[in-house]
Amino acid sequence: MLKFLEIFLKKEVIGPLLILIFSYLAYRILKILLERAFSKGKNEFDRKRKKTVVELLKNILKILIIMISVISILDLYGVNVNSFIASLGIASAVGALSLQDTLKDVISGASIIMDNYFVVGDTINLNDFKGQVIELGLKSTKIMNVDGEVLIVANRNITEVKNLSQKAASNLIIAPTAYEEKIEKVEKVLNEIVEEIKTWPTMNQEETSYIGVVELKDSCIDYGIRIACSPGKVWEYRREILRMIKIKYDKNKIKIPYTQIEVHNEK
């Protein structure tokens, strides 16, 4: 038992273990401090920008801690750390020449954040691909469209991009309603819905409104609600508003027409 403790307490054995534990704890603490320091923002865009900066800083922090841990462990085993660092510098210079594209990606990623091109959560249009930024890393950016398709593009190739989150997105929501329903009753219900959704986050109160009868169709009247909100919220809000229309119509006994097929079975 004593021999085992002597072996375990040797710096070559316990040292790397303590370094790994300390490195993990240091990363977790610094990560929490970073998240708290950048948790608040003046508006949604500022909060998303800070969140993106935090993700980038966490990646850099992770790499630095790993490098320091490796050098510290090598020093415990008697490796000449000074010469190692010197050779690492030479290797870095050689590697920089062979990894120019990677360095361009990293520099471009930093520029995207610092110059406010876009942040995680923004809806952008890049080379005719429209979607939401789901990840902004050191090397690449991931964009997901409404169909769930993910475009992964190297940061150095992002030269021209349209940020659709800089302005409110407008969307028309149609509420098909049976002809026999009184217009006054329908409009009262739809206006109640509008007043409720105006309180939702990122919803533009001035541009969100009930716009009236949109079209007289063969089997129904189309009533319209115009919403204006953050582009990233359009489809989520659209689904929720359609759900509200159905619930409110059912509660007020307002009919939504649907196609019916009558089948005759001849004997």
mmCIF file of C-alpha atoms in Angstrom:
data_model
loop_
_atom_site.group_PDB
_atom_site.id
_atom_site.type_symbol
_atom_site.label_atom_id
_atom_site.label_comp_id
_atom_site.label_asym_id
_atom_site.label_seq_id
_atom_site.Cartn_x
_atom_site.Cartn_y
_atom_site.Cartn_z
ATOM 1 C CA MET A 1 0.000 0.000 0.000
ATOM 2 C CA LEU A 2 2.815 2.397 0.959
ATOM 3 C CA LYS A 3 4.668 1.524 -2.236
ATOM 4 C CA PHE A 4 1.547 2.278 -4.231
ATOM 5 C CA LEU A 5 1.181 5.657 -2.504
ATOM 6 C CA GLU A 6 4.850 6.455 -3.180
ATOM 7 C CA ILE A 7 4.349 5.739 -6.887
ATOM 8 C CA PHE A 8 1.057 7.644 -7.011
ATOM 9 C CA LEU A 9 2.492 10.690 -5.229
ATOM 10 C CA LYS A 10 5.383 11.043 -7.656
ATOM 11 C CA LYS A 11 5.192 14.297 -9.571
ATOM 12 C CA GLU A 12 5.217 12.381 -12.874
ATOM 13 C CA VAL A 13 1.989 10.623 -11.829
ATOM 14 C CA ILE A 14 -0.006 13.036 -9.700
ATOM 15 C CA GLY A 15 1.321 16.136 -11.488
ATOM 16 C CA PRO A 16 -0.454 15.569 -14.846
ATOM 17 C CA LEU A 17 -3.637 14.596 -12.995
ATOM 18 C CA LEU A 18 -3.618 17.831 -10.982
ATOM 19 C CA ILE A 19 -2.859 19.874 -14.093
ATOM 20 C CA LEU A 20 -5.787 18.329 -15.946
ATOM 21 C CA ILE A 21 -8.151 18.907 -12.992
ATOM 22 C CA PHE A 22 -6.952 22.489 -12.533
ATOM 23 C CA SER A 23 -7.231 23.173 -16.293
ATOM 24 C CA TYR A 24 -10.798 21.827 -16.394
ATOM 25 C CA LEU A 25 -11.846 23.897 -13.365
ATOM 26 C CA ALA A 26 -10.120 27.006 -14.752
ATOM 27 C CA TYR A 27 -11.968 26.607 -18.054
ATOM 28 C CA ARG A 28 -15.341 26.116 -16.347
ATOM 29 C CA ILE A 29 -14.847 29.157 -14.079
ATOM 30 C CA LEU A 30 -13.606 31.423 -16.875
ATOM 31 C CA LYS A 31 -16.460 30.209 -19.103
ATOM 32 C CA ILE A 32 -19.044 31.166 -16.445
ATOM 33 C CA LEU A 33 -17.385 34.560 -15.922
ATOM 34 C CA LEU A 34 -17.437 35.218 -19.673
ATOM 35 C CA GLU A 35 -21.124 34.295 -19.955
ATOM 36 C CA ARG A 36 -22.034 36.524 -17.015
ATOM 37 C CA ALA A 37 -19.943 39.435 -18.294
ATOM 38 C CA PHE A 38 -21.655 39.347 -21.693
ATOM 39 C CA SER A 39 -25.136 38.272 -20.590
ATOM 40 C CA LYS A 40 -26.793 41.682 -20.782
ATOM 41 C CA GLY A 41 -27.464 43.858 -23.802
ATOM 42 C CA LYS A 42 -29.370 46.987 -24.754
ATOM 43 C CA ASN A 43 -31.492 45.139 -27.301
ATOM 44 C CA GLU A 44 -31.905 41.738 -28.963
ATOM 45 C CA PHE A 45 -29.212 42.441 -31.576
ATOM 46 C CA ASP A 46 -26.710 43.502 -28.901
ATOM 47 C CA ARG A 47 -27.449 40.378 -26.845
ATOM 48 C CA LYS A 48 -26.995 38.091 -29.878
ATOM 49 C CA ARG A 49 -23.740 39.842 -30.758
ATOM 50 C CA LYS A 50 -22.399 39.354 -27.240
ATOM 51 C CA LYS A 51 -23.456 35.701 -27.303
ATOM 52 C CA THR A 52 -21.473 35.218 -30.517
ATOM 53 C CA VAL A 53 -18.411 36.935 -29.006
ATOM 54 C CA VAL A 54 -18.663 34.639 -25.961
ATOM 55 C CA GLU A 55 -18.726 31.514 -28.167
ATOM 56 C CA LEU A 56 -15.634 32.734 -30.040
ATOM 57 C CA LEU A 57 -13.773 33.611 -26.838
ATOM 58 C CA LYS A 58 -14.629 30.216 -25.322
ATOM 59 C CA ASN A 59 -13.073 28.460 -28.328
ATOM 60 C CA ILE A 60 -9.896 30.560 -28.018
ATOM 61 C CA LEU A 61 -9.806 29.995 -24.249
ATOM 62 C CA LYS A 62 -10.129 26.236 -24.707
ATOM 63 C CA ILE A 63 -7.192 26.143 -27.145
ATOM 64 C CA LEU A 64 -4.983 28.265 -24.861
ATOM 65 C CA ILE A 65 -5.701 26.125 -21.783
ATOM 66 C CA ILE A 66 -4.971 22.921 -23.719
ATOM 67 C CA MET A 67 -1.648 24.343 -24.948
ATOM 68 C CA ILE A 68 -0.629 25.489 -21.451
ATOM 69 C CA SER A 69 -1.618 22.100 -19.983
ATOM 70 C CA VAL A 70 0.422 20.163 -22.562
ATOM 71 C CA ILE A 71 3.508 22.361 -21.997
ATOM 72 C CA SER A 72 3.173 22.017 -18.195
ATOM 73 C CA ILE A 73 2.907 18.213 -18.415
ATOM 74 C CA LEU A 74 5.921 18.010 -20.726
ATOM 75 C CA ASP A 75 7.911 20.110 -18.241
ATOM 76 C CA LEU A 76 7.083 17.600 -15.485
ATOM 77 C CA TYR A 77 8.596 14.813 -17.571
ATOM 78 C CA GLY A 78 11.829 16.734 -18.074
ATOM 79 C CA VAL A 79 11.242 17.942 -21.604
ATOM 80 C CA ASN A 80 13.130 21.145 -22.386
ATOM 81 C CA VAL A 81 10.124 23.444 -22.570
ATOM 82 C CA ASN A 82 12.107 26.482 -23.709
ATOM 83 C CA SER A 83 13.452 24.684 -26.756
ATOM 84 C CA PHE A 84 10.022 23.187 -27.300
ATOM 85 C CA ILE A 85 8.429 26.642 -27.314
ATOM 86 C CA ALA A 86 11.147 27.913 -29.632
ATOM 87 C CA SER A 87 10.641 24.998 -32.009
ATOM 88 C CA LEU A 88 6.903 25.536 -31.699
ATOM 89 C CA GLY A 89 7.429 29.103 -32.877
ATOM 90 C CA ILE A 90 9.380 27.928 -35.906
ATOM 91 C CA ALA A 91 6.798 25.250 -36.602
ATOM 92 C CA SER A 92 4.061 27.847 -36.283
ATOM 93 C CA ALA A 93 5.773 30.054 -38.848
ATOM 94 C CA VAL A 94 6.078 27.122 -41.265
ATOM 95 C CA GLY A 95 2.531 26.033 -40.506
ATOM 96 C CA ALA A 96 1.253 29.557 -41.082
ATOM 97 C CA LEU A 97 2.494 29.411 -44.653
ATOM 98 C CA SER A 98 0.779 26.089 -45.276
ATOM 99 C CA LEU A 99 -2.392 27.062 -43.424
ATOM 100 C CA GLN A 100 -3.018 30.441 -44.982
ATOM 101 C CA ASP A 101 -6.628 29.600 -45.767
ATOM 102 C CA THR A 102 -7.289 28.609 -42.157
ATOM 103 C CA LEU A 103 -5.763 31.862 -40.911
ATOM 104 C CA LYS A 104 -7.903 33.784 -43.378
ATOM 105 C CA ASP A 105 -10.967 31.997 -41.985
ATOM 106 C CA VAL A 106 -10.062 32.964 -38.406
ATOM 107 C CA ILE A 107 -9.357 36.600 -39.317
ATOM 108 C CA SER A 108 -12.560 36.800 -41.371
ATOM 109 C CA GLY A 109 -14.568 35.297 -38.492
ATOM 110 C CA ALA A 110 -13.224 37.952 -36.125
ATOM 111 C CA SER A 111 -13.991 40.690 -38.674
ATOM 112 C CA ILE A 112 -17.578 39.465 -39.103
ATOM 113 C CA ILE A 113 -18.175 39.835 -35.365
ATOM 114 C CA MET A 114 -16.291 43.102 -34.832
ATOM 115 C CA ASP A 115 -17.866 44.792 -37.866
ATOM 116 C CA ASN A 116 -21.374 43.515 -36.993
ATOM 117 C CA TYR A 117 -21.986 41.719 -40.298
ATOM 118 C CA PHE A 118 -24.229 39.249 -38.490
ATOM 119 C CA VAL A 119 -24.434 37.227 -35.284
ATOM 120 C CA VAL A 120 -25.870 33.877 -34.197
ATOM 121 C CA GLY A 121 -29.650 34.010 -34.555
ATOM 122 C CA ASP A 122 -29.712 36.488 -37.431
ATOM 123 C CA THR A 123 -31.497 35.659 -40.681
ATOM 124 C CA ILE A 124 -29.217 36.292 -43.657
ATOM 125 C CA ASN A 125 -29.137 35.793 -47.414
ATOM 126 C CA LEU A 126 -25.824 34.426 -48.658
ATOM 127 C CA ASN A 127 -25.415 33.529 -52.331
ATOM 128 C CA ASP A 128 -29.200 33.069 -52.711
ATOM 129 C CA PHE A 129 -29.304 30.806 -49.623
ATOM 130 C CA LYS A 130 -31.640 32.294 -47.024
ATOM 131 C CA GLY A 131 -31.571 31.029 -43.456
ATOM 132 C CA GLN A 132 -30.725 31.582 -39.814
ATOM 133 C CA VAL A 133 -27.147 31.652 -38.530
ATOM 134 C CA ILE A 134 -26.938 28.740 -36.088
ATOM 135 C CA GLU A 135 -23.184 28.737 -35.499
ATOM 136 C CA LEU A 136 -20.336 31.188 -36.069
ATOM 137 C CA GLY A 137 -16.970 29.541 -35.457
ATOM 138 C CA LEU A 138 -13.327 30.388 -35.964
ATOM 139 C CA LYS A 139 -13.231 28.702 -39.367
ATOM 140 C CA SER A 140 -16.762 28.483 -40.695
ATOM 141 C CA THR A 141 -20.339 29.685 -40.408
ATOM 142 C CA LYS A 142 -23.417 27.427 -40.397
ATOM 143 C CA ILE A 143 -26.730 28.649 -41.804
ATOM 144 C CA MET A 144 -30.004 26.690 -41.630
ATOM 145 C CA ASN A 145 -33.000 27.423 -43.876
ATOM 146 C CA VAL A 146 -36.696 26.775 -43.174
ATOM 147 C CA ASP A 147 -36.423 23.265 -44.673
ATOM 148 C CA GLY A 148 -33.736 22.294 -42.155
ATOM 149 C CA GLU A 149 -30.944 22.319 -44.739
ATOM 150 C CA VAL A 150 -27.624 23.523 -43.307
ATOM 151 C CA LEU A 151 -25.107 25.454 -45.382
ATOM 152 C CA ILE A 152 -21.534 25.383 -44.046
ATOM 153 C CA VAL A 153 -19.366 28.095 -45.572
ATOM 154 C CA ALA A 154 -15.741 29.044 -44.861
ATOM 155 C CA ASN A 155 -15.521 32.496 -43.272
ATOM 156 C CA ARG A 156 -13.030 33.675 -45.914
ATOM 157 C CA ASN A 157 -15.678 33.128 -48.605
ATOM 158 C CA ILE A 158 -18.201 35.434 -46.949
ATOM 159 C CA THR A 159 -17.585 38.608 -48.907
ATOM 160 C CA GLU A 160 -21.115 39.853 -49.505
ATOM 161 C CA VAL A 161 -24.096 39.053 -47.320
ATOM 162 C CA LYS A 162 -27.571 40.495 -46.757
ATOM 163 C CA ASN A 163 -28.582 40.690 -43.101
ATOM 164 C CA LEU A 164 -32.374 40.476 -43.024
ATOM 165 C CA SER A 165 -32.497 40.911 -39.243
ATOM 166 C CA GLN A 166 -31.602 44.584 -39.424
ATOM 167 C CA LYS A 167 -35.213 45.395 -40.184
ATOM 168 C CA ALA A 168 -38.588 43.959 -39.235
ATOM 169 C CA ALA A 169 -39.950 41.226 -41.498
ATOM 170 C CA SER A 170 -43.528 41.587 -42.716
ATOM 171 C CA ASN A 171 -45.905 38.676 -43.172
ATOM 172 C CA LEU A 172 -49.583 38.401 -44.141
ATOM 173 C CA ILE A 173 -51.669 35.835 -42.262
ATOM 174 C CA ILE A 174 -54.975 34.793 -43.816
ATOM 175 C CA ALA A 175 -57.998 33.728 -41.750
ATOM 176 C CA PRO A 176 -60.502 31.956 -44.073
ATOM 177 C CA THR A 177 -64.038 32.362 -42.754
ATOM 178 C CA ALA A 178 -67.501 31.172 -43.822
ATOM 179 C CA TYR A 179 -69.761 33.657 -45.649
ATOM 180 C CA GLU A 180 -72.620 33.253 -43.154
ATOM 181 C CA GLU A 181 -70.531 34.687 -40.305
ATOM 182 C CA LYS A 182 -71.183 38.361 -39.533
ATOM 183 C CA ILE A 183 -68.282 40.612 -40.461
ATOM 184 C CA GLU A 184 -68.558 42.641 -37.238
ATOM 185 C CA LYS A 185 -68.206 39.496 -35.109
ATOM 186 C CA VAL A 186 -65.222 38.194 -37.087
ATOM 187 C CA GLU A 187 -63.439 41.555 -37.028
ATOM 188 C CA LYS A 188 -63.954 41.859 -33.257
ATOM 189 C CA VAL A 189 -62.264 38.477 -32.693
ATOM 190 C CA LEU A 190 -59.384 39.228 -35.084
ATOM 191 C CA ASN A 191 -58.767 42.638 -33.511
ATOM 192 C CA GLU A 192 -58.583 40.964 -30.082
ATOM 193 C CA ILE A 193 -55.903 38.643 -31.464
ATOM 194 C CA VAL A 194 -53.979 41.590 -32.914
ATOM 195 C CA GLU A 195 -53.985 43.465 -29.593
ATOM 196 C CA GLU A 196 -52.633 40.358 -27.866
ATOM 197 C CA ILE A 197 -49.817 39.642 -30.339
ATOM 198 C CA LYS A 198 -48.640 43.268 -30.287
ATOM 199 C CA THR A 199 -47.217 42.576 -26.814
ATOM 200 C CA TRP A 200 -44.963 39.759 -28.069
ATOM 201 C CA PRO A 201 -41.170 40.316 -28.099
ATOM 202 C CA THR A 202 -39.728 41.916 -31.293
ATOM 203 C CA MET A 203 -43.250 42.569 -32.640
ATOM 204 C CA ASN A 204 -43.563 46.001 -34.254
ATOM 205 C CA GLN A 205 -46.767 47.445 -32.749
ATOM 206 C CA GLU A 206 -47.270 50.157 -35.363
ATOM 207 C CA GLU A 207 -46.966 47.850 -38.374
ATOM 208 C CA THR A 208 -48.896 44.912 -36.871
ATOM 209 C CA SER A 209 -52.617 45.254 -37.521
ATOM 210 C CA TYR A 210 -55.850 43.768 -38.805
ATOM 211 C CA ILE A 211 -56.059 44.900 -42.444
ATOM 212 C CA GLY A 212 -59.615 43.807 -43.302
ATOM 213 C CA VAL A 213 -61.146 41.631 -46.033
ATOM 214 C CA VAL A 214 -58.433 40.448 -48.416
ATOM 215 C CA GLU A 215 -60.445 38.394 -50.906
ATOM 216 C CA LEU A 216 -63.940 37.070 -51.571
ATOM 217 C CA LYS A 217 -63.466 33.451 -52.639
ATOM 218 C CA ASP A 218 -65.976 30.901 -53.906
ATOM 219 C CA SER A 219 -66.448 29.224 -50.539
ATOM 220 C CA CYS A 220 -65.085 31.692 -47.978
ATOM 221 C CA ILE A 221 -64.017 35.240 -47.130
ATOM 222 C CA ASP A 222 -60.290 35.767 -46.484
ATOM 223 C CA TYR A 223 -59.581 38.179 -43.624
ATOM 224 C CA GLY A 224 -56.007 39.383 -43.190
ATOM 225 C CA ILE A 225 -53.655 40.157 -40.307
ATOM 226 C CA ARG A 226 -50.358 41.864 -41.084
ATOM 227 C CA ILE A 227 -47.476 41.238 -38.664
ATOM 228 C CA ALA A 228 -44.030 42.842 -38.533
ATOM 229 C CA CYS A 229 -41.376 41.312 -36.306
ATOM 230 C CA SER A 230 -37.816 40.003 -36.172
ATOM 231 C CA PRO A 231 -37.160 37.750 -39.217
ATOM 232 C CA GLY A 232 -36.105 34.927 -36.945
ATOM 233 C CA LYS A 233 -39.536 34.922 -35.284
ATOM 234 C CA VAL A 234 -41.796 35.103 -38.369
ATOM 235 C CA TRP A 235 -42.571 31.403 -38.814
ATOM 236 C CA GLU A 236 -42.835 30.726 -35.084
ATOM 237 C CA TYR A 237 -45.276 33.615 -34.666
ATOM 238 C CA ARG A 238 -47.212 32.653 -37.798
ATOM 239 C CA ARG A 239 -47.832 29.142 -36.453
ATOM 240 C CA GLU A 240 -48.914 30.489 -33.055
ATOM 241 C CA ILE A 241 -51.282 33.074 -34.567
ATOM 242 C CA LEU A 242 -52.975 30.467 -36.780
ATOM 243 C CA ARG A 243 -53.428 28.355 -33.669
ATOM 244 C CA MET A 244 -54.967 31.335 -31.859
ATOM 245 C CA ILE A 245 -57.356 31.969 -34.755
ATOM 246 C CA LYS A 246 -58.602 28.368 -34.631
ATOM 247 C CA ILE A 247 -59.069 28.460 -30.848
ATOM 248 C CA LYS A 248 -60.832 31.860 -30.919
ATOM 249 C CA TYR A 249 -63.071 30.804 -33.818
ATOM 250 C CA ASP A 250 -64.088 27.626 -32.007
ATOM 251 C CA LYS A 251 -64.797 29.575 -28.813
ATOM 252 C CA ASN A 252 -66.960 32.112 -30.667
ATOM 253 C CA LYS A 253 -68.545 29.451 -32.921
ATOM 254 C CA ILE A 254 -67.157 30.965 -36.104
ATOM 255 C CA LYS A 255 -66.904 28.465 -38.956
ATOM 256 C CA ILE A 256 -63.798 27.836 -41.047
ATOM 257 C CA PRO A 257 -64.988 26.300 -44.355
ATOM 258 C CA TYR A 258 -63.330 23.188 -45.718
ATOM 259 C CA THR A 259 -63.832 21.047 -48.790
ATOM 260 C CA GLN A 260 -66.332 18.214 -48.374
ATOM 261 C CA ILE A 261 -66.828 15.304 -50.749
ATOM 262 C CA GLU A 262 -70.210 13.594 -51.060
ATOM 263 C CA VAL A 263 -70.004 9.974 -52.184
ATOM 264 C CA HIS A 264 -73.042 8.186 -53.751
ATOM 265 C CA ASN A 265 -73.085 4.437 -53.597
ATOM 266 C CA GLU A 266 -75.377 3.059 -56.275
ATOM 267 C CA LYS A 267 -77.027 -0.245 -55.572
#
